[in-house]
Amino acid sequence: MDNLVLSINGRNQHVLASAEENLLTVLRDRLALTGTKYGCGEGQCGACTVLLDGRATRSCITPVTAAVSTKIITIEGLEQNGVLSPVQQAFLDEGAFQCGYCTSGMILSATELLRATQHPTEEQIVKHMNGNICRCGTYPRIVQAIKRASQSAAKGGNR
Ligand code: FES
Ligand code: FES
């Protein structure tokens, strides 16, 4: 076991973990950050997506040691002072989920997109979100939510 320091959602957290563990396991099982979901465990579904230095990253296939010295943002870190991020709010407003299992990963991938491209076209949205799987098939509403979030970003609300 190693004593690692991870920067998660703006706070340094000490965690005992072995270097072979993946980031998803550390987040969920050692730090109780269960908003990040385990789907396939093979980097194929996007349910476990978090941001590492702003980049959407599959935490299930990322060794925890690769996350040391990066800024990790999980779904729990998007809300600020009780206010949801524009992407979170847009998903809620559009009802862009059924079971919700894919939602954290979708929101973090969409957040990455909108930080890089404030007004993506539908084609850009679909292309960017392609690696995130929704077994409930709520894709049309997810695209709609991202469009809605891009409009609130235009009003200065994105983060
Ligand atoms: S659980 Fe990580 S990509 Fe599916
Ligand atoms: S809402 Fe169920 S997997 Fe997407």
Tab-separated table of C-alpha atoms and ligand atoms in Angstrom:
chain	number	residue	atom	x	y	z
A	1	MET	CA	0.000	0.000	0.000
A	2	ASP	CA	1.128	3.506	-0.779
A	3	ASN	CA	0.019	6.706	0.871
A	4	LEU	CA	-1.120	8.780	-2.086
A	5	VAL	CA	-2.305	12.360	-2.226
A	6	LEU	CA	-4.980	13.037	-4.804
A	7	SER	CA	-6.461	16.407	-5.707
A	8	ILE	CA	-10.172	15.663	-5.958
A	9	ASN	CA	-12.795	18.313	-6.540
A	10	GLY	CA	-10.467	21.035	-5.314
A	11	ARG	CA	-9.310	19.270	-2.136
A	12	ASN	CA	-6.211	17.238	-1.435
A	13	GLN	CA	-7.151	13.831	-0.083
A	14	HIS	CA	-4.809	11.251	1.408
A	15	VAL	CA	-5.602	7.689	0.498
A	16	LEU	CA	-3.965	4.345	1.129
A	17	ALA	CA	-4.009	2.385	-2.094
A	18	SER	CA	-1.831	0.022	-3.998
A	19	ALA	CA	-0.225	1.257	-7.183
A	20	GLU	CA	-2.042	-1.434	-9.198
A	21	GLU	CA	-5.494	-0.174	-8.265
A	22	ASN	CA	-7.481	1.722	-10.822
A	23	LEU	CA	-8.774	5.193	-10.121
A	24	LEU	CA	-12.414	4.099	-10.217
A	25	THR	CA	-11.935	1.605	-7.386
A	26	VAL	CA	-10.116	4.171	-5.287
A	27	LEU	CA	-12.810	6.787	-5.837
A	28	ARG	CA	-15.698	4.450	-5.102
A	29	ASP	CA	-14.368	2.008	-2.526
A	30	ARG	CA	-11.780	4.034	-0.647
A	31	LEU	CA	-13.221	7.539	-0.861
A	32	ALA	CA	-16.964	6.764	-1.107
A	33	LEU	CA	-17.323	8.923	-4.219
A	34	THR	CA	-19.928	6.607	-5.694
A	35	GLY	CA	-21.309	9.030	-8.266
A	36	THR	CA	-18.718	7.620	-10.654
A	37	LYS	CA	-20.131	4.342	-11.956
A	38	TYR	CA	-18.700	0.944	-12.799
A	39	GLY	CA	-20.106	-0.220	-16.116
A	40	CYS	CA	-17.928	-2.423	-18.288
A	41	GLY	CA	-14.605	-2.089	-16.466
A	42	GLU	CA	-12.852	-2.182	-19.845
A	43	GLY	CA	-12.895	1.402	-21.061
A	44	GLN	CA	-15.786	0.771	-23.437
A	45	CYS	CA	-18.889	2.407	-21.942
A	46	GLY	CA	-17.928	5.746	-20.366
A	47	ALA	CA	-19.907	5.238	-17.132
A	48	CYS	CA	-16.732	5.784	-15.100
A	49	THR	CA	-15.682	9.036	-16.810
A	50	VAL	CA	-14.018	11.709	-14.684
A	51	LEU	CA	-11.985	14.761	-15.652
A	52	LEU	CA	-8.215	14.677	-15.172
A	53	ASP	CA	-6.836	18.159	-15.764
A	54	GLY	CA	-9.995	18.823	-17.744
A	55	ARG	CA	-9.716	15.747	-19.956
A	56	ALA	CA	-12.512	13.179	-19.899
A	57	THR	CA	-10.842	9.984	-18.718
A	58	ARG	CA	-12.048	6.428	-18.190
A	59	SER	CA	-11.231	5.899	-14.535
A	60	CYS	CA	-11.723	2.109	-14.743
A	61	ILE	CA	-8.627	1.708	-16.891
A	62	THR	CA	-6.575	4.503	-15.341
A	63	PRO	CA	-4.064	3.418	-12.694
A	64	VAL	CA	-4.512	5.541	-9.602
A	65	THR	CA	-0.853	6.507	-9.792
A	66	ALA	CA	-1.539	8.201	-13.147
A	67	ALA	CA	-3.962	10.528	-11.377
A	68	VAL	CA	-1.428	11.731	-8.804
A	69	SER	CA	-0.437	15.345	-9.594
A	70	THR	CA	-3.538	15.916	-11.722
A	71	LYS	CA	-6.686	17.780	-10.824
A	72	ILE	CA	-9.471	15.203	-10.624
A	73	ILE	CA	-13.063	16.297	-11.021
A	74	THR	CA	-15.858	13.836	-10.366
A	75	ILE	CA	-19.594	14.357	-10.670
A	76	GLU	CA	-19.637	15.375	-6.998
A	77	GLY	CA	-17.351	18.314	-7.802
A	78	LEU	CA	-19.383	20.049	-10.501
A	79	GLU	CA	-21.961	21.653	-8.254
A	80	GLN	CA	-20.758	24.804	-6.532
A	81	ASN	CA	-22.331	26.276	-3.409
A	82	GLY	CA	-25.441	24.212	-3.922
A	83	VAL	CA	-25.860	25.274	-7.554
A	84	LEU	CA	-25.692	22.610	-10.236
A	85	SER	CA	-23.380	23.187	-13.177
A	86	PRO	CA	-25.123	24.247	-16.395
A	87	VAL	CA	-24.644	20.753	-17.844
A	88	GLN	CA	-26.111	19.096	-14.742
A	89	GLN	CA	-29.044	21.510	-14.775
A	90	ALA	CA	-29.653	20.979	-18.484
A	91	PHE	CA	-29.736	17.185	-18.047
A	92	LEU	CA	-32.306	17.671	-15.306
A	93	ASP	CA	-34.367	20.139	-17.314
A	94	GLU	CA	-34.399	17.895	-20.390
A	95	GLY	CA	-34.964	14.689	-18.397
A	96	ALA	CA	-31.926	13.260	-20.165
A	97	PHE	CA	-31.870	9.938	-18.311
A	98	GLN	CA	-33.965	6.975	-17.346
A	99	CYS	CA	-32.041	4.723	-14.946
A	100	GLY	CA	-29.304	7.354	-14.626
A	101	TYR	CA	-26.435	4.901	-14.669
A	102	CYS	CA	-24.662	6.551	-17.590
A	103	THR	CA	-25.456	10.091	-16.501
A	104	SER	CA	-22.339	11.008	-14.496
A	105	GLY	CA	-20.087	9.964	-17.335
A	106	MET	CA	-22.267	11.716	-19.893
A	107	ILE	CA	-22.214	14.946	-17.911
A	108	LEU	CA	-18.447	14.916	-17.473
A	109	SER	CA	-17.848	14.164	-21.152
A	110	ALA	CA	-20.260	16.936	-22.114
A	111	THR	CA	-18.509	19.303	-19.708
A	112	GLU	CA	-15.214	18.612	-21.442
A	113	LEU	CA	-16.820	19.299	-24.821
A	114	LEU	CA	-18.395	22.601	-23.814
A	115	ARG	CA	-15.235	23.869	-22.199
A	116	ALA	CA	-13.420	23.357	-25.505
A	117	THR	CA	-16.272	24.241	-27.870
A	118	GLN	CA	-18.880	26.588	-26.487
A	119	HIS	CA	-21.379	26.117	-29.314
A	120	PRO	CA	-20.910	22.649	-30.751
A	121	THR	CA	-22.952	21.530	-33.728
A	122	GLU	CA	-25.136	18.462	-33.355
A	123	GLU	CA	-22.560	16.531	-35.346
A	124	GLN	CA	-19.792	17.622	-32.966
A	125	ILE	CA	-21.911	16.639	-29.963
A	126	VAL	CA	-22.655	13.178	-31.363
A	127	LYS	CA	-19.029	12.632	-32.316
A	128	HIS	CA	-17.714	13.723	-28.923
A	129	MET	CA	-20.245	11.686	-26.959
A	130	ASN	CA	-19.817	8.606	-29.115
A	131	GLY	CA	-17.857	6.625	-26.504
A	132	ASN	CA	-20.486	7.079	-23.808
A	133	ILE	CA	-23.109	4.343	-23.915
A	134	CYS	CA	-26.681	4.756	-22.661
A	135	ARG	CA	-28.402	1.417	-22.423
A	136	CYS	CA	-31.728	3.158	-21.915
A	137	GLY	CA	-31.364	4.891	-25.272
A	138	THR	CA	-31.922	8.454	-24.113
A	139	TYR	CA	-29.528	9.825	-26.725
A	140	PRO	CA	-31.920	12.381	-28.272
A	141	ARG	CA	-32.534	13.988	-24.891
A	142	ILE	CA	-28.849	13.896	-24.031
A	143	VAL	CA	-28.035	15.790	-27.233
A	144	GLN	CA	-30.844	18.221	-26.436
A	145	ALA	CA	-29.476	18.745	-22.926
A	146	ILE	CA	-26.011	19.509	-24.250
A	147	LYS	CA	-27.486	22.051	-26.665
A	148	ARG	CA	-29.372	23.633	-23.788
A	149	ALA	CA	-26.224	23.752	-21.665
A	150	SER	CA	-24.324	25.395	-24.510
A	151	GLN	CA	-26.903	28.167	-24.504
A	152	SER	CA	-26.516	28.790	-20.781
A	153	ALA	CA	-22.733	28.711	-21.280
A	154	ALA	CA	-23.228	31.576	-23.716
A	155	LYS	CA	-24.717	33.535	-20.815
A	156	GLY	CA	-21.543	32.975	-18.842
A	157	GLY	CA	-22.775	30.049	-16.840
A	158	ASN	CA	-20.485	27.229	-17.954
A	159	ARG	CA	-17.922	25.651	-15.699
B	1	FES	S1	-16.700	1.285	-16.611
B	1	FES	FE1	-15.089	2.423	-17.430
B	1	FES	S2	-15.521	2.611	-19.535
B	1	FES	FE2	-17.059	1.266	-18.766
B	2	FES	S1	-30.157	6.447	-18.530
B	2	FES	FE1	-29.934	4.304	-18.217
B	2	FES	S2	-28.020	3.884	-19.131
B	2	FES	FE2	-28.386	5.928	-19.680
